[in-house]
PDB file of C-alpha atoms in Angstrom:
ATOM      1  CA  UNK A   1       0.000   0.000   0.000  1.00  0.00           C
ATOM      2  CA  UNK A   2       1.121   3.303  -1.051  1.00  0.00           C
ATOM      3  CA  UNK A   3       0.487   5.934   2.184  1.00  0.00           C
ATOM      4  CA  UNK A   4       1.138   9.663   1.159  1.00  0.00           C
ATOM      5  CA  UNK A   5       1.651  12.524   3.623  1.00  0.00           C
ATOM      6  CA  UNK A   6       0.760  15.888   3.403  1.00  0.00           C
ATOM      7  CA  UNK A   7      -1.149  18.847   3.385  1.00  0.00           C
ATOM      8  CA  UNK A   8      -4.248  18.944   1.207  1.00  0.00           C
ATOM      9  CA  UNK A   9      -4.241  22.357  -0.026  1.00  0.00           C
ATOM     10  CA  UNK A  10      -0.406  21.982  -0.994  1.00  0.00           C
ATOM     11  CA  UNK A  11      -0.526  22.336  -5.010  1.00  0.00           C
ATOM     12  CA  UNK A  12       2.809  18.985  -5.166  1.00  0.00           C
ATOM     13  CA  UNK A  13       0.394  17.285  -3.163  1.00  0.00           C
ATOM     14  CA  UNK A  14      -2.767  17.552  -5.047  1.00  0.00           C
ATOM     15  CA  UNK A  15      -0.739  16.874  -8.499  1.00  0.00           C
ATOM     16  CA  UNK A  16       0.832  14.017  -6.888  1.00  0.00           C
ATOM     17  CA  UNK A  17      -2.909  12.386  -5.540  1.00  0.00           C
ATOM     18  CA  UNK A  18      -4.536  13.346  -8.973  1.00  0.00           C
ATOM     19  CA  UNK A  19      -1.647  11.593 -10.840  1.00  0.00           C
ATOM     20  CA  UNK A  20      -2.091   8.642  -8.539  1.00  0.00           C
ATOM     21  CA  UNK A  21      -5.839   8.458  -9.276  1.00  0.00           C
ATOM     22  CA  UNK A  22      -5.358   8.632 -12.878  1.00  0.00           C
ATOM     23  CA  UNK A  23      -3.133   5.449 -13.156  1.00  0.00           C
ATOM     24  CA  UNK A  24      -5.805   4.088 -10.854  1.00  0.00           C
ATOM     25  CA  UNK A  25      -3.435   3.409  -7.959  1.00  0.00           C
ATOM     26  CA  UNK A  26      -4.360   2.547  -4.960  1.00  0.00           C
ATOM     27  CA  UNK A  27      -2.671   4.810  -2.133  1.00  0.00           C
ATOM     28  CA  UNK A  28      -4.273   6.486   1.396  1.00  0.00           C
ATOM     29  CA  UNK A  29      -3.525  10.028   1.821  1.00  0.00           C
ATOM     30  CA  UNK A  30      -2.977  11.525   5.426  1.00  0.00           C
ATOM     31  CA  UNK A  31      -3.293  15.157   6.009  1.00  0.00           C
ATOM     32  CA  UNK A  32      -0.805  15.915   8.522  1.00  0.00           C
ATOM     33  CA  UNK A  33      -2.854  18.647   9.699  1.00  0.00           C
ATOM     34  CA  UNK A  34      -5.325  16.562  10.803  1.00  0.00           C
ATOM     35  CA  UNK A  35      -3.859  13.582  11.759  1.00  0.00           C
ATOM     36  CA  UNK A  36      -0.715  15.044  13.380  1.00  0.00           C
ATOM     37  CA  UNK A  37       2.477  13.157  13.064  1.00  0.00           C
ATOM     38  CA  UNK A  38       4.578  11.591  15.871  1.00  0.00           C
ATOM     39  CA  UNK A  39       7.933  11.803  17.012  1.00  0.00           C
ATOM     40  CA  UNK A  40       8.812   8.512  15.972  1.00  0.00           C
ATOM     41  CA  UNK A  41       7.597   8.287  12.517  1.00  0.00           C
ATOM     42  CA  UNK A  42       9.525  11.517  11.893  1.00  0.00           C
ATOM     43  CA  UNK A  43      13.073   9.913  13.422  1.00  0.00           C
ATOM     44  CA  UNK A  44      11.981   6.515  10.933  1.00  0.00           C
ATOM     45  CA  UNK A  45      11.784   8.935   7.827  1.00  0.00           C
ATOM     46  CA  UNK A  46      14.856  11.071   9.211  1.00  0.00           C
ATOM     47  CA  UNK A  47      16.657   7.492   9.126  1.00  0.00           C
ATOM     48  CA  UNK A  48      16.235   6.493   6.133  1.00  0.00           C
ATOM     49  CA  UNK A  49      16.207  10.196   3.913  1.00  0.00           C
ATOM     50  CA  UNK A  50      18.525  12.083   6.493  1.00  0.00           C
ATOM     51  CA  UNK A  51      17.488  15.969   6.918  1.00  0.00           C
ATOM     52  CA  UNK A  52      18.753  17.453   4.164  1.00  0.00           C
ATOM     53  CA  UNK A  53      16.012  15.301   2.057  1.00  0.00           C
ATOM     54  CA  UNK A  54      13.598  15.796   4.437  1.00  0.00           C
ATOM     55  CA  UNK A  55      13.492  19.215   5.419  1.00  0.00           C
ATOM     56  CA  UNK A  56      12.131  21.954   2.870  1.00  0.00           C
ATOM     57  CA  UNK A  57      14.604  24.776   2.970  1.00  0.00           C
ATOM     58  CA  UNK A  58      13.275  26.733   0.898  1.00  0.00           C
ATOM     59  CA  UNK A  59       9.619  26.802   2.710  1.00  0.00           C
ATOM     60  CA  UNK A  60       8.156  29.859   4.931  1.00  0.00           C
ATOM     61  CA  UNK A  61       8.669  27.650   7.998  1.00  0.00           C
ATOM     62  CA  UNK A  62      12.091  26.703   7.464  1.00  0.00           C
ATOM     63  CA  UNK A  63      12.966  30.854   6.986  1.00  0.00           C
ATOM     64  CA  UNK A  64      10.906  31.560  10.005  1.00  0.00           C
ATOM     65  CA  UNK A  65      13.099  29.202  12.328  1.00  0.00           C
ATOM     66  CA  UNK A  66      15.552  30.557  14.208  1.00  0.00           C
ATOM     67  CA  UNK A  67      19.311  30.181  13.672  1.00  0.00           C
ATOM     68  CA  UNK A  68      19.548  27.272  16.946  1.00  0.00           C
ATOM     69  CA  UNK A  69      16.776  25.477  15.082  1.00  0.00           C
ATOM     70  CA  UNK A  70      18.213  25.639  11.558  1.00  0.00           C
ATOM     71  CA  UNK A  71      21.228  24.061  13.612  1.00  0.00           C
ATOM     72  CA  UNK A  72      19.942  20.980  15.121  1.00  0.00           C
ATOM     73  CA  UNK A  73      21.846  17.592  14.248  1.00  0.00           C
ATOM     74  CA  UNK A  74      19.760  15.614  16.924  1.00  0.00           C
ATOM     75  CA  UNK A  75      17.317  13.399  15.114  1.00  0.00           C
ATOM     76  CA  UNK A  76      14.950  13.618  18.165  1.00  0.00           C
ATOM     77  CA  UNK A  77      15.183  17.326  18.072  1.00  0.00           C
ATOM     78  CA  UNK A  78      14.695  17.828  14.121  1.00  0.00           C
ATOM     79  CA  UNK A  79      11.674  15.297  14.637  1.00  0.00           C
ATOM     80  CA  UNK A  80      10.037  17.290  17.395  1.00  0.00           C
ATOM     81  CA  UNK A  81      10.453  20.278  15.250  1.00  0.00           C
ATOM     82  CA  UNK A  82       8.706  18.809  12.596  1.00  0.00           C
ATOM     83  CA  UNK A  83       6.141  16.938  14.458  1.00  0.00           C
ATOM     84  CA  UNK A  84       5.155  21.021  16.025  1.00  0.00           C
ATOM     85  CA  UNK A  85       5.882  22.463  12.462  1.00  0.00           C
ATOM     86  CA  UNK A  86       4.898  19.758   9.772  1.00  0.00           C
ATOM     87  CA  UNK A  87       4.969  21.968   6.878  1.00  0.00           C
ATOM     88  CA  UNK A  88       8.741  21.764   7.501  1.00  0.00           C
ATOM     89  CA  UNK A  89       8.709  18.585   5.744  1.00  0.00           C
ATOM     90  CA  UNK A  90       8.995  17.954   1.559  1.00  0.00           C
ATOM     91  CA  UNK A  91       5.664  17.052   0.241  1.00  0.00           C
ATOM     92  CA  UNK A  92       4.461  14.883  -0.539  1.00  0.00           C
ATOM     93  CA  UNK A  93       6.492  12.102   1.365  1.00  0.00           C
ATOM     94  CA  UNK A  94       5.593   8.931   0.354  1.00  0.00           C
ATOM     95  CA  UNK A  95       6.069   5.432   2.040  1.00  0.00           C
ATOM     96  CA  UNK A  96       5.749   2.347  -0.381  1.00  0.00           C
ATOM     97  CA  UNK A  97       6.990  -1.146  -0.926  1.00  0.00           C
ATOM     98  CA  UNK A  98      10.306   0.719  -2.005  1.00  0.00           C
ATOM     99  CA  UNK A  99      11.146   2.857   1.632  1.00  0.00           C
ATOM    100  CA  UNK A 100      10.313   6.393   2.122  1.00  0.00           C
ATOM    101  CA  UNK A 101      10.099   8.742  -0.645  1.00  0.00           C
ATOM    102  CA  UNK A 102       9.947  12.859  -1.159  1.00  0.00           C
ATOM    103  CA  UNK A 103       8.930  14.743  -3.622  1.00  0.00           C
ATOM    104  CA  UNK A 104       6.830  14.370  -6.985  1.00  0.00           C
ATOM    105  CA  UNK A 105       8.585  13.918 -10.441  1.00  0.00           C
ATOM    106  CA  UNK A 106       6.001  11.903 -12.735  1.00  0.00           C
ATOM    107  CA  UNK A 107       8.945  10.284 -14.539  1.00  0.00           C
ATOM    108  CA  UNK A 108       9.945   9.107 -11.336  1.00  0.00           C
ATOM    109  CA  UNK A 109       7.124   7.874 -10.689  1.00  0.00           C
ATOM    110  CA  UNK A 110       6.136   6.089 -13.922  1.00  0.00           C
ATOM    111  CA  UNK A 111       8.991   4.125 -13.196  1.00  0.00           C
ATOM    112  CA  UNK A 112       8.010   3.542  -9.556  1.00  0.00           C
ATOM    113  CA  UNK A 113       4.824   2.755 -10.044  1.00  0.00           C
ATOM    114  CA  UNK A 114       3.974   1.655 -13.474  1.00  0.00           C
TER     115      UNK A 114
END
């Protein structure tokens, strides 16, 4: 099962979903506004992408953090971060078969999925 997180009114997201429907591929989407993310989870995805694939650097939230937060190493500490700010996190950030994936690139996924 394909399990996609995000935001819902993020415009990667929505392409992302609407490409997945059209293929007619089965997936579950989770709004992490509404069903808020956990510490845990977020060290799993830190694992196995590391923070500079994870975080969005380029988002409002990440320029809104102050220069201690931009400088966390700890795991635990990037994950609470994230888990109090989840648009910190690349969307949409998928978890399939394959591991843990960010990002939407419909070449990429043609050969992911197709």
């Amino acid at each position: 099962m394909i399990t996609v997180h995000g935001i819902s009114n993020c415009d990667t997201v929505k392409k992302a979903l609407r490409w997945l429907q059209q293929q007619n591929i089965a997936f579950e989407f989770r709004d992490v506004r509404k069903q808020p993310l956990t510490a845990p989870e977020v060290v799993h995805w830190l694992q196995q992408l590391g923070a500079d694939k994870l975080i969005n650097k380029r988002s409002t939230s990440w320029r809104q953090l102050d220069e201690q937060q931009k400088q966390l190493q700890d795991d635990a500490a990037i994950a609470q971060l994230i888990v109090t700010q989840p648009t910190l996190f690349k969307r949409p950030l998928v978890e399939d078969t394959q591991g843990v994936h960010v990002g939407f690139n419909e070449s990429t996924w043609q050969q992911r999925y197709l």
